[in-house]
Coordinates of C-alpha atoms and ligand atoms in Angstrom, one line a residue:
X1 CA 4.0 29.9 -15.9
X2 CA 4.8 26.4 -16.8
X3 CA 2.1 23.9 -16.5
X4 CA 1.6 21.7 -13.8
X5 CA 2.4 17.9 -14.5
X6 CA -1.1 16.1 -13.6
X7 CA -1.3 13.9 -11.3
X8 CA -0.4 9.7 -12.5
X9 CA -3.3 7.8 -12.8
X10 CA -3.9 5.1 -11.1
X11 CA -3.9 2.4 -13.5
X12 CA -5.4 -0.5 -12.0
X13 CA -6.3 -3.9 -14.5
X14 CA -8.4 -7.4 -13.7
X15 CA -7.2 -10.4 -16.2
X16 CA -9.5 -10.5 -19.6
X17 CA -11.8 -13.6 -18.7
X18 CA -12.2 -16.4 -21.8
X19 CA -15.5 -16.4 -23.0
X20 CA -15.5 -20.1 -23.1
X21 CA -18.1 -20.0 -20.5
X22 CA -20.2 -17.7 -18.0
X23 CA -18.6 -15.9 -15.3
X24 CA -18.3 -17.7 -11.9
X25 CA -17.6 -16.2 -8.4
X26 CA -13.5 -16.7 -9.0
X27 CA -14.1 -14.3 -11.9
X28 CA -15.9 -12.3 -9.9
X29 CA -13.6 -11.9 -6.7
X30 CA -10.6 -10.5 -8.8
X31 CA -12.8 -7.8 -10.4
X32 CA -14.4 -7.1 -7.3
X33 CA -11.7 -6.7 -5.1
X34 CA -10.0 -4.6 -7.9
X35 CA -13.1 -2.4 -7.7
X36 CA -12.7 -1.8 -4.3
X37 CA -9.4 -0.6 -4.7
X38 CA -10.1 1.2 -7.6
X39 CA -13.5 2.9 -5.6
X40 CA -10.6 3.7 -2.7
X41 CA -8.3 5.7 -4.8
X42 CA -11.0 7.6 -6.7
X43 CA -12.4 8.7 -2.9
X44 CA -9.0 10.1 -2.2
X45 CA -9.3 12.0 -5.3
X46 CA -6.6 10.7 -7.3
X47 CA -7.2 10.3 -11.2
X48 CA -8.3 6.1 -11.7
X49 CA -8.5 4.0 -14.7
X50 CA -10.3 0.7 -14.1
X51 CA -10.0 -1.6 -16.8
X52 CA -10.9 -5.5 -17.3
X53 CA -12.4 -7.1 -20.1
X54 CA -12.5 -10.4 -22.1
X55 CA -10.3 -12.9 -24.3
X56 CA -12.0 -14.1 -27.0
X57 CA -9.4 -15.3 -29.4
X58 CA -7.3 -19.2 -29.2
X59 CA -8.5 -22.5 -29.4
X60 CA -10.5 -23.0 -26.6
X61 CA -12.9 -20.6 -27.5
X62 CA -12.8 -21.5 -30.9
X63 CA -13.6 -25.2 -29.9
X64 CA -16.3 -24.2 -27.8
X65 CA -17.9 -22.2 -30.3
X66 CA -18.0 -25.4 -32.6
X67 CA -19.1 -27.5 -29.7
X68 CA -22.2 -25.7 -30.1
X69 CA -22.0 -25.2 -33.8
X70 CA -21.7 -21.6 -34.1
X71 CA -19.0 -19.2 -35.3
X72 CA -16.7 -18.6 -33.0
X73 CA -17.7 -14.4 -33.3
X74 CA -21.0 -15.2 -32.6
X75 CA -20.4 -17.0 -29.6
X76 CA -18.2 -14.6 -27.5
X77 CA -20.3 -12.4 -29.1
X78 CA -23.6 -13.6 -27.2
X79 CA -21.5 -14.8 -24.4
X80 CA -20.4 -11.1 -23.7
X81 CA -23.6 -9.4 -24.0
X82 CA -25.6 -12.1 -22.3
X83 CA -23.2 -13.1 -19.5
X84 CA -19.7 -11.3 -18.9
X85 CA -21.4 -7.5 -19.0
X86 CA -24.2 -8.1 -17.0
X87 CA -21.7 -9.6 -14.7
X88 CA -20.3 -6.5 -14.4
X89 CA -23.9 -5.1 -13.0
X90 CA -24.4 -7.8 -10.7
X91 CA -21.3 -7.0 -8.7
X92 CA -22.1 -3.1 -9.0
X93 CA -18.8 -2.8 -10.6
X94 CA -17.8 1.1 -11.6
X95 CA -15.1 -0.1 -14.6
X96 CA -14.1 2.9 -16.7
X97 CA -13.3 0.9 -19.8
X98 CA -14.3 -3.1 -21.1
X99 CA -12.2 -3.9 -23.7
X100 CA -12.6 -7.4 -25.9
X101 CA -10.1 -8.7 -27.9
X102 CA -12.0 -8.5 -30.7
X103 CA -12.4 -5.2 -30.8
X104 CA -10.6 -3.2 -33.8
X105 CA -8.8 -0.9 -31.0
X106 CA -7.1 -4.4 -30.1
X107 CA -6.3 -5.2 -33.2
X108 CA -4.5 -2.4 -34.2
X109 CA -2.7 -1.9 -31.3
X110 CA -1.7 -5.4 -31.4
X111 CA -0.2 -5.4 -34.5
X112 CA 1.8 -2.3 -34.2
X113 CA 3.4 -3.8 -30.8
X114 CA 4.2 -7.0 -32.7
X115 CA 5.9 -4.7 -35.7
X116 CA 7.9 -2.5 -32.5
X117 CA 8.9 -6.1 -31.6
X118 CA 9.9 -6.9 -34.7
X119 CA 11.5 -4.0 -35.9
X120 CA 14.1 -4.2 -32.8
X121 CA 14.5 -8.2 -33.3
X122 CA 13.1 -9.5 -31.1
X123 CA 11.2 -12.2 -33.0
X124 CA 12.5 -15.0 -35.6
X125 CA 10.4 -17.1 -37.4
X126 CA 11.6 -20.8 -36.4
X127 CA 10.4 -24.4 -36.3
X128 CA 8.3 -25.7 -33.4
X129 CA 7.5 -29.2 -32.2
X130 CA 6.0 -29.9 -28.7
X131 CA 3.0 -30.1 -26.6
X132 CA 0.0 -27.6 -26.2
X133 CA -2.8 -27.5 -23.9
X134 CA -5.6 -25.9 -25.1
X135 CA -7.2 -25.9 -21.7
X136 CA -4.4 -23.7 -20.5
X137 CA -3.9 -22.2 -23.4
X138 CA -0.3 -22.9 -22.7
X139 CA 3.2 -24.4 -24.5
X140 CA 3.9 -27.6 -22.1
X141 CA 7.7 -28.8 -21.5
X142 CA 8.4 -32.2 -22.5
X143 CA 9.3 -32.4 -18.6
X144 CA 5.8 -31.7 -17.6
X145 CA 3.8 -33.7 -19.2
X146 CA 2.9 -37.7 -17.9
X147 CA 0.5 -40.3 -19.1
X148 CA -3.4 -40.0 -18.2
X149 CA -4.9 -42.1 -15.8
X150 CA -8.8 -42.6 -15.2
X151 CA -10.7 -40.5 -17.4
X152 CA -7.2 -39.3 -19.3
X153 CA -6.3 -42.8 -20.1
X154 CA -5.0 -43.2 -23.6
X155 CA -4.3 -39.2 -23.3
X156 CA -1.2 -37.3 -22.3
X157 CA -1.7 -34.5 -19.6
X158 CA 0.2 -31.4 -18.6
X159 CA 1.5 -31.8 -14.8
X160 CA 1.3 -28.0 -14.1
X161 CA -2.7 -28.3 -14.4
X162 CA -3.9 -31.5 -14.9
X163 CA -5.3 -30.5 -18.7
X164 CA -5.1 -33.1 -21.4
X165 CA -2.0 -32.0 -23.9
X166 CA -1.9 -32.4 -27.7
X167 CA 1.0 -32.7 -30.0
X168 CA 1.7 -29.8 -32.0
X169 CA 4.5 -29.3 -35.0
X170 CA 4.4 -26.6 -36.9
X171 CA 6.5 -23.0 -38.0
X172 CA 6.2 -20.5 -35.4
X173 CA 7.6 -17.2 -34.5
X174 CA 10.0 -17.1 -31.6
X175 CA 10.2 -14.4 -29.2
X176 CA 14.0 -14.0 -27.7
X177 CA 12.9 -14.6 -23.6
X178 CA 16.1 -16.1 -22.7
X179 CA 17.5 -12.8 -23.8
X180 CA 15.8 -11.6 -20.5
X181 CA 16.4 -13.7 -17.7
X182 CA 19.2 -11.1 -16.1
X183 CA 17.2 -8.4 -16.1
X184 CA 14.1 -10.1 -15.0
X185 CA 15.8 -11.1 -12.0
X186 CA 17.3 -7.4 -11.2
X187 CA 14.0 -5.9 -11.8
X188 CA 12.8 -8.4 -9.0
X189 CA 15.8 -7.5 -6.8
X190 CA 15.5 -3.7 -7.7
X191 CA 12.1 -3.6 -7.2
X192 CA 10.8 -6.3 -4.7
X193 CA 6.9 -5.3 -4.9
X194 CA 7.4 -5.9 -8.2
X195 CA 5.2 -9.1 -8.1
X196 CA 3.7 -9.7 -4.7
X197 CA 3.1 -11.6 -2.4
X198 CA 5.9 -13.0 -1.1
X199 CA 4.6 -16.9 -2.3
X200 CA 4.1 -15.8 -6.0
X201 CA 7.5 -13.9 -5.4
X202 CA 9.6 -16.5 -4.4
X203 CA 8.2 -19.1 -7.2
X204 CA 8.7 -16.3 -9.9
X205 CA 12.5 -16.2 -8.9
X206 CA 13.3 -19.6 -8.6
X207 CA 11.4 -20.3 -12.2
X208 CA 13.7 -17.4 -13.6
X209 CA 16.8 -18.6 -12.4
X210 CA 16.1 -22.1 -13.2
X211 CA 16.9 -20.4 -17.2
X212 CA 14.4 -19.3 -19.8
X213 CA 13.9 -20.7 -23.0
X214 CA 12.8 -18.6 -26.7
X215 CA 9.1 -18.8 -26.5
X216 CA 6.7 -19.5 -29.5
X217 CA 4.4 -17.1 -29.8
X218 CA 2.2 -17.9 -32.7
X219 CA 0.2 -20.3 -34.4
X220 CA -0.3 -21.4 -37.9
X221 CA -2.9 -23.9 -38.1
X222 CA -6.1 -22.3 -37.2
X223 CA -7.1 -19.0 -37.8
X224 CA -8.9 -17.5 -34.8
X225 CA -6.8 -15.1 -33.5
X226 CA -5.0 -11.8 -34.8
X227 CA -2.8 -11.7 -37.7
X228 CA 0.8 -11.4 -37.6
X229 CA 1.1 -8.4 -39.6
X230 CA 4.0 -9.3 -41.7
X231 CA 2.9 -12.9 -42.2
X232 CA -1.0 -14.1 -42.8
X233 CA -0.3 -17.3 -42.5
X234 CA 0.4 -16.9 -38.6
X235 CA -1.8 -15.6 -35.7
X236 CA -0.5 -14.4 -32.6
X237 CA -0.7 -16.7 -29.7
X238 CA -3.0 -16.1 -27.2
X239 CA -1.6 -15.1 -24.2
X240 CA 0.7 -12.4 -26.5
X241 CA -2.3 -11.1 -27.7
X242 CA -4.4 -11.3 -24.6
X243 CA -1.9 -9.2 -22.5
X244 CA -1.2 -6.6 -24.8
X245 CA -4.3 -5.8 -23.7
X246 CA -3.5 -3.9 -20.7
X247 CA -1.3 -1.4 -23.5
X248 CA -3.9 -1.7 -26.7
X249 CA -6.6 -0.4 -24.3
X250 CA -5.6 2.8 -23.4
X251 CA -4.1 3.8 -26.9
X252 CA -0.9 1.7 -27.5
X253 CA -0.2 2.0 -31.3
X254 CA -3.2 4.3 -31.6
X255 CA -2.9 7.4 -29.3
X256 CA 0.3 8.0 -27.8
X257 CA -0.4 10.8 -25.7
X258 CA -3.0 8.4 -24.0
X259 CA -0.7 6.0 -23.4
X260 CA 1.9 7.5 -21.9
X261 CA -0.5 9.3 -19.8
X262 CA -2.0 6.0 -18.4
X263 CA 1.2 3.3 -18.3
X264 CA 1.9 1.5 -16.7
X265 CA -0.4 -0.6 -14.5
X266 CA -1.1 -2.4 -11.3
X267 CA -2.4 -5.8 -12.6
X268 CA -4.5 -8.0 -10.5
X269 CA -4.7 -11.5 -11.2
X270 CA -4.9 -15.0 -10.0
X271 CA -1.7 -16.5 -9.0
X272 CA -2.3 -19.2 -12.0
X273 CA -1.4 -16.5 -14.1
X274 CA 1.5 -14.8 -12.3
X275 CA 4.2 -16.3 -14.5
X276 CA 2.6 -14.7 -17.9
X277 CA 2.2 -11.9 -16.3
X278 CA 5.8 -11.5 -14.4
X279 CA 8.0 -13.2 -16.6
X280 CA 6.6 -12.9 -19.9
X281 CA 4.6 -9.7 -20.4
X282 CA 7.5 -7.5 -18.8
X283 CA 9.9 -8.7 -20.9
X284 CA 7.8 -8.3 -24.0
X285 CA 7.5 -4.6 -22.6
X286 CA 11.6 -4.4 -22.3
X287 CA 11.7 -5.7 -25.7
X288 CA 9.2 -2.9 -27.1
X289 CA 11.4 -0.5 -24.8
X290 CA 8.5 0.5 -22.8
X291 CA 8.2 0.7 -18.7
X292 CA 7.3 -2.7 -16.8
X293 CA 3.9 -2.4 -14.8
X294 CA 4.6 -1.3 -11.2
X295 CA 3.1 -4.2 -9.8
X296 CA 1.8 -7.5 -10.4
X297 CA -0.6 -9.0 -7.7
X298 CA -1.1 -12.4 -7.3
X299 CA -4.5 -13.7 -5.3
X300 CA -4.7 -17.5 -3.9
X301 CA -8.1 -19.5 -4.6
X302 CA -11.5 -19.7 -4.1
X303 CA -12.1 -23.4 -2.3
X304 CA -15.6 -24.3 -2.3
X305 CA -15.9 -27.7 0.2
X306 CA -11.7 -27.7 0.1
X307 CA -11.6 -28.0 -3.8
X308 CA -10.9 -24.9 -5.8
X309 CA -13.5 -23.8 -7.6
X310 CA -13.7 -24.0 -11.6
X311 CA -16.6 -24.7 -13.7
X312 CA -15.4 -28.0 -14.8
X313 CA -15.8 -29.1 -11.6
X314 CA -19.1 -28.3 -11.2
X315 CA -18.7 -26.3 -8.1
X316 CA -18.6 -23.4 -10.1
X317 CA -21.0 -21.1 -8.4
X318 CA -22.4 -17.8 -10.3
X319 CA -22.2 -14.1 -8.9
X320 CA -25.9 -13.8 -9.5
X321 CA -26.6 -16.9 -7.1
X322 CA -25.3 -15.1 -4.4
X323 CA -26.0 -11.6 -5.2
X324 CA -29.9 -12.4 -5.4
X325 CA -29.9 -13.7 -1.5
X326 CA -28.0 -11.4 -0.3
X327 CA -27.2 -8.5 -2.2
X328 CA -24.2 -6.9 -4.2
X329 CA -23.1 -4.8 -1.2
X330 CA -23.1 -8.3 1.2
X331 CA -21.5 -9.8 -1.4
X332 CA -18.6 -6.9 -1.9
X333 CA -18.4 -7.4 1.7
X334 CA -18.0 -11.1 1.8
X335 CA -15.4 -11.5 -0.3
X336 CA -13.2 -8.6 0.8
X337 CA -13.3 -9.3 4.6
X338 CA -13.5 -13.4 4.6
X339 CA -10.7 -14.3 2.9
X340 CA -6.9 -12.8 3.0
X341 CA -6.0 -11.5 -0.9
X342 CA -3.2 -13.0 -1.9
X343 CA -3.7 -16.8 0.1
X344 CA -6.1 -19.4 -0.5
X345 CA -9.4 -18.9 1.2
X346 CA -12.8 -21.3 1.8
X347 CA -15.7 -20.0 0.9
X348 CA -19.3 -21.4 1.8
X349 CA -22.6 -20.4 1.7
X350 CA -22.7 -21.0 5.7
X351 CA -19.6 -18.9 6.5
X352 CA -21.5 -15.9 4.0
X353 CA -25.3 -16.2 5.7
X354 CA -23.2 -16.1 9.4
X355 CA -21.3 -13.1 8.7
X356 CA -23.8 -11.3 6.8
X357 CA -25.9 -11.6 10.1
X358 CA -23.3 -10.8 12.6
X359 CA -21.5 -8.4 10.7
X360 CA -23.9 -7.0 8.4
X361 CA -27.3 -7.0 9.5
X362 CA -26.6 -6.6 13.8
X363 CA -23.0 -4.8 13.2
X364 CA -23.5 -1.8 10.8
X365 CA -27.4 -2.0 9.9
X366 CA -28.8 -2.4 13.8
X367 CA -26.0 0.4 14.7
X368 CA -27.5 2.9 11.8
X369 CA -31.0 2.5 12.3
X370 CA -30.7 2.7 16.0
X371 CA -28.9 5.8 16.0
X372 CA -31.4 7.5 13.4
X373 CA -33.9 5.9 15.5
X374 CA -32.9 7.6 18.6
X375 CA -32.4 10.5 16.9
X376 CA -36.5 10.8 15.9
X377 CA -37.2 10.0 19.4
X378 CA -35.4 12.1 21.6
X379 CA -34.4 15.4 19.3
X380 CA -37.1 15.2 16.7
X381 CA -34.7 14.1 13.8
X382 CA -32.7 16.8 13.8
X383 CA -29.3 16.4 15.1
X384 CA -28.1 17.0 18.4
X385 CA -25.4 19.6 19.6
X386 CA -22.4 18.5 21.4
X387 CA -22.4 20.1 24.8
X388 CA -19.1 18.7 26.3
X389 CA -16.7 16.0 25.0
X390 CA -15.7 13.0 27.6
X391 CA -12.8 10.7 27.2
X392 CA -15.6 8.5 26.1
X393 CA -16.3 10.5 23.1
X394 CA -12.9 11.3 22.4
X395 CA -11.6 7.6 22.8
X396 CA -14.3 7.5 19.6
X397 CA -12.7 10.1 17.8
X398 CA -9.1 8.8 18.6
X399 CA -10.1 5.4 17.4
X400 CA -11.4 6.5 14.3
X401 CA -8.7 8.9 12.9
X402 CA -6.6 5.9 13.5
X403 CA -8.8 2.7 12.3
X404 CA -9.1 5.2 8.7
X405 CA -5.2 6.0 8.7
X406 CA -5.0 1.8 9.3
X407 CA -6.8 1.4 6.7
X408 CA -6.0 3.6 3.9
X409 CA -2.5 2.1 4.6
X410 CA -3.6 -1.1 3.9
X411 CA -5.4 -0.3 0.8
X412 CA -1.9 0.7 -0.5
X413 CA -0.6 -2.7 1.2
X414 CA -3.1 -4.6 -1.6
X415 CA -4.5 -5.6 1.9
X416 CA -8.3 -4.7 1.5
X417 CA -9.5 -7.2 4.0
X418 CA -7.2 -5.9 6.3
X419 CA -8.3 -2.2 5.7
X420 CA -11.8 -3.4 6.5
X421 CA -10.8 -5.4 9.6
X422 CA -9.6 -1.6 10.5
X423 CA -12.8 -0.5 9.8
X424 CA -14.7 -2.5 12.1
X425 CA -13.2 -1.1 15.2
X426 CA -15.0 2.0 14.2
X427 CA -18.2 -0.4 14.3
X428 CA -17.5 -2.1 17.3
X429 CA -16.4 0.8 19.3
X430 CA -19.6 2.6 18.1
X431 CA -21.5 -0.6 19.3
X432 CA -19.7 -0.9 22.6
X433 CA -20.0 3.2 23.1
X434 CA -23.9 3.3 22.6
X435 CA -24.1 0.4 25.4
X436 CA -22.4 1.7 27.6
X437 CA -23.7 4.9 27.6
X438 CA -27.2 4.4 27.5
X439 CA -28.4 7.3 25.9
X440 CA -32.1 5.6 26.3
X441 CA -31.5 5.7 30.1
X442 CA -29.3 9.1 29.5
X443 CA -32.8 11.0 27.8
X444 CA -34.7 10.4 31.8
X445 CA -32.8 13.1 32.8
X446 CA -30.1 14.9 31.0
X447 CA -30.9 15.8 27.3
X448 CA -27.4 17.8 27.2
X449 CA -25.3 14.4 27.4
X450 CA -27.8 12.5 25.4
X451 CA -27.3 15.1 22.8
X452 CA -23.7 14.6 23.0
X453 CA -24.2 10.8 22.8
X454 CA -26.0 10.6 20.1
X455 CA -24.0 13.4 17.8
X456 CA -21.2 11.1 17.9
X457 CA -22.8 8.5 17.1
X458 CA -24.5 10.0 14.3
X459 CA -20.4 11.4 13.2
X460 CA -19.2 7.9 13.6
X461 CA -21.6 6.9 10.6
X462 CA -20.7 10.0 9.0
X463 CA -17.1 8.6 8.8
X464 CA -18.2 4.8 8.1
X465 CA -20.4 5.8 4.9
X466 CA -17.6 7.8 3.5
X467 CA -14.5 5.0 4.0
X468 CA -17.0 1.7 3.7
X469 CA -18.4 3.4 0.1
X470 CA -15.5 1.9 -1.8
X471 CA -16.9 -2.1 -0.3
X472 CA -20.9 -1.1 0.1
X473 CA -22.0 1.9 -2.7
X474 CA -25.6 1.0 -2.3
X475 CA -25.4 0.5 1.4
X476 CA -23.7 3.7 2.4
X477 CA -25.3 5.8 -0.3
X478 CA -28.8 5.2 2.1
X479 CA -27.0 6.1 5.1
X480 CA -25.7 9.0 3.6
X481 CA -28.7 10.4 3.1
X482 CA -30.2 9.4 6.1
X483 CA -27.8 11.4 8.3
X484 CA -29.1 14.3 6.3
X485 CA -25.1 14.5 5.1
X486 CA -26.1 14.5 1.0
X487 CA -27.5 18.3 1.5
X488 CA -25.4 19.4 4.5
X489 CA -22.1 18.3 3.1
X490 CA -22.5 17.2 -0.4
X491 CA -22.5 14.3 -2.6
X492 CA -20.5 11.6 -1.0
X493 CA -18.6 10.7 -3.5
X494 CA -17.1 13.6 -3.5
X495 CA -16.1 13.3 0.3
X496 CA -11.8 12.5 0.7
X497 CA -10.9 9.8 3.0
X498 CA -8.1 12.3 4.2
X499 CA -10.6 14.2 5.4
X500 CA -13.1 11.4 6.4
X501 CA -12.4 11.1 10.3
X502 CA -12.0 14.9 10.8
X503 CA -14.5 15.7 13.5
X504 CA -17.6 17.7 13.8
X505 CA -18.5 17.8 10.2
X506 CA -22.5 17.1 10.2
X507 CA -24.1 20.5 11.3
X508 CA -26.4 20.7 14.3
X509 CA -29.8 20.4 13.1
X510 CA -29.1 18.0 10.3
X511 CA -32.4 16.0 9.3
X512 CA -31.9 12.1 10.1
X513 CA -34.0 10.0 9.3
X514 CA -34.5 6.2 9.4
X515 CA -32.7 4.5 6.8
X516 CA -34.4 1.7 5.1
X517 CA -33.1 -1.2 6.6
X518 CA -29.5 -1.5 5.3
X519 CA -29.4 -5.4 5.5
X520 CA -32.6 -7.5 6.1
X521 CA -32.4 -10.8 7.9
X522 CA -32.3 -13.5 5.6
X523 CA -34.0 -16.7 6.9
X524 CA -31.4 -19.6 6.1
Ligands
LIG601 N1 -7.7 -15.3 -20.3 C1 -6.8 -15.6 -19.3 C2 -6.2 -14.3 -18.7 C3 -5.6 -13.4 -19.6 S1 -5.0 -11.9 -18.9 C4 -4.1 -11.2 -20.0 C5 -7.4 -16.4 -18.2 N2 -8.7 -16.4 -18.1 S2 -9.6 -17.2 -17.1 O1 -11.0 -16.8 -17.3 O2 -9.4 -18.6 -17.2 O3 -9.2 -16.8 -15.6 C6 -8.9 -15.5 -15.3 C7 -8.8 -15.3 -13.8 O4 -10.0 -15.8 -13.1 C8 -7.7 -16.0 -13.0 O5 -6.5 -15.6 -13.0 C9 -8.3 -15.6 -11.6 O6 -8.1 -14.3 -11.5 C10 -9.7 -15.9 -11.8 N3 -10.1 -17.2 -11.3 C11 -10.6 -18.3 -11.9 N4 -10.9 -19.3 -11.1 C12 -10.6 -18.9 -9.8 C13 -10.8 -19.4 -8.5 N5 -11.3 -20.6 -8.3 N6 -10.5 -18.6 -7.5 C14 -10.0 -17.4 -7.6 N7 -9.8 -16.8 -8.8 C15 -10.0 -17.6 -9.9 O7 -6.7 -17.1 -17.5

């Protein structure tokens, strides 16, 4: 019999962060948001690859590094282990690979996409004169550059940004771009989600239709970066190299079968990025004659008091700031269900300490413990039978087959913060159910209907621990276990959201117990 084809993985990437400086919560929301998707699709069983990482190559780390007069491999190299990893932690982040552009697996794979470039003619070796920033990492247009003012008097700076630019002269090698503004624009016709949303869409289009112009893509007068592997003298520039990584990760140039096994990607990443990412990198991949990723997702800004946030501003706050007040699960939370992906959002510490309370702490925790709570009181912690269903329990049950449908829908939509808008209703119809029922005034004389009461209750968790894993692991790992659902139905994360608002599934007689509270109050 022949073998069945395996499933595609889901392929999902954050950008690689520079390691010019530690992680702060802009970093964080693109990796965590990707890790809620990438926690959804592994709880529907499909086959996930996770990947982020960081850029450690170009001038701006190299300059930092000398800043603080060290090599440039021993700073990323501290800077990783003592700041972007542990980031990872913080956030509870469940990545299946971390790769650093300094890594040999980058380097090799690297090279042998430049020689596939190369080898088709793609590249010519040419003359370059123009501006650089090395805050942006980025060739400027003569166009888009204007005198400093203030601070940047005396200094020319790049009008995309804002970032000081320097004059730079010197042989390049050219990569043929303007070869690929037609089918750039039919991939975006052909395939409108493509890059998304609409916003980053529409600039994308415009900017490719405006023309493209042959685009330098190395450097020959430092040395920090990976060698072009026909020509010593040059390294590749850092954007090339930093999103090859996305192909050198999972075995471009170095296993095949890998590869084809994992390309191509959904890439995540801030919507100052979109043009590398949806002009640039797939034409580089027509070029090599391998598939464009299948989407490119563009998120708006963190604004922290109306500004967005960036560590030269100083308003750069860190992960762990947050995550040691109110948790990594509040945190996950936070981010996901405050702000819209793919628009600028505000953030503030106010907004975060009102939700967690409303949301977090009376919503889902008060709901839990309640429950389990009743549960103790009236049946001795073990579960309740359902005697006979009303249209108040099945209004529950409606609800939440639809809430989960809603949201799994969204999750597909790259709408997580609408997926857990869907969510809630499960919450607040569980909330609004348990008042107006009254199982406490129920239990005074008829243990039948309380029973009934507080089994769907207790199913309604059931179904919010399995679909709110992907935002809270910690949180819905405890009230997994306290509904007694670990030993009657298994490890949770092996529990399908297809399957998730199916009802009846916790046994009668399940032990509950009281969870630990899920989300202490946290004095302001
Ligand atoms: N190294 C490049 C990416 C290479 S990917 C092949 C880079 N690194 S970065 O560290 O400067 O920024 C990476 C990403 O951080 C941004 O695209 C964005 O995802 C995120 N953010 C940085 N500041 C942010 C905010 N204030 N708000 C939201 N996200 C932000 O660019």
């Amino acid at each position: 019999m022949p073998e069945q084809p395996a499933d595609p993985v889901f392929y999902l990437t954050t950008p690689i962060y520079y390691v010019n400086d530690a992680p702060h919560i802009g970093h964080g929301y693109t990796t965590v948001m990707g890790d809620i998707l990438a926690r959804w699709h592994r709880q529907r069983g499909e086959r996930v690859w996770y990947l982020t990482g960081t850029d450690e190559h170009g001038q701006k780390v190299l300059r930092k590094a000398e800043q603080n007069n060290t090599s440039p491999q021993d700073w990323v190299d501290r800077l990783v282990e003592t700041e972007w990893k542990p980031m990872l932690q913080t956030l509870d982040i469940a990545h299946d690979d971390f790769i650093r552009t300094t890594e040999q697996r980058h380097l090799d794979g690297s090279q042998a996409f430049w020689k596939d470039l190369y080898e088709r003619d793609a590249v010519y070796k040419g003359g370059f004169s123009g501006w650089y920033s090395v805050g942006a990492e980025e060739f400027v247009g003569d166009d888009d550059v204007r005198d400093g003012e203030g601070d940047d008097d005396g200094f020319t700076v790049s009008v995309l940004d804002g970032s000081r630019v320097e004059r730079v002269t010197e042989e390049n090698y050219f990569f043929r771009l303007s070869d690929y503004q037609q089918r750039l624009l039919d991939l975006y016709e052909e395939h409108p989600e493509f890059i998304q949303p609409e916003s980053a869409r529409n600039e994308i289009v415009s900017f490719v239709s405006r023309g493209l112009r042959d685009l330098s893509i190395s450097r020959s007068t430092f040395d920090w970066g990976i060698e072009v592997p026909w020509d010593p003298e040059h390294v590749m520039y850092v954007w090339i190299e930093a999103l090859l990584n996305y192909v050198t990760a999972i075995g471009y140039g170095t296993d095949a079968e890998r590869f084809e096994d994992t390309w191509p990607a959904v890439h995540l990443v801030g919507k100052d990025i979109a043009r590398f990412h949806a002009v640039i990198w797939p034409a580089m991949l027509m070029a090599a004659g391998q598939p464009v990723p299948h989407r490119v997702f563009a998120h708006g800004w963190l604004l922290v008091g109306g500004q967005k946030m960036s560590k030269s501003k100083a308003n750069g706050i860190r992960p762990d700031e947050l995550v040691s007040e109110f948790g990594s699960d509040a945190y996950r939370y936070y981010f996901a269900r405050a702000l819209t992906f793919g628009s600028d959002g505000s953030i503030s510490y106010e907004d975060m300490h009102a939700r967690y309370h409303a949301d977090l702490a009376n919503g889902l925790g008060n709901l839990a413990s309640r429950v389990a709570a009743m549960i103790g009181k009236y049946a001795g912690g073990q579960l309740p039978a359902v005697d006979s269903v009303t249209p108040a329990e099945q209004a529950i049950i409606d609800l939440a087959a639809t809430a989960v449908a809603d949201a799994d829908d969204a999750i597909d939509a790259l709408a997580p913060h609408e997926a857990l808008a869907s969510l809630w209703r499960i919450v607040d119809a569980l909330n609004g159910y348990l008042a107006d029922q009254a199982p406490w005034q129920v239990a005074k004389e008829d243990m039948k209907r309380t029973g009934t009461i507080l089994a769907t209750a207790a199913e309604g968790l059931r179904v919010l621990a399995i679909v709110l894993a992907p935002i809270m692991p910690k949180a819905t790992e405890i009230l997994w276990h306290s509904l007694g659902a670990d030993i009657a139905l298994g490890p949770l994360a092996d529990q399908r959201i297809a399957d998730a608002a199916r009802w009846n599934q916790l046994p009668m007689g399940a032990t509950v117990t009281k969870p630990a509270s899920l989300f202490p109050r946290i004095e302001a």
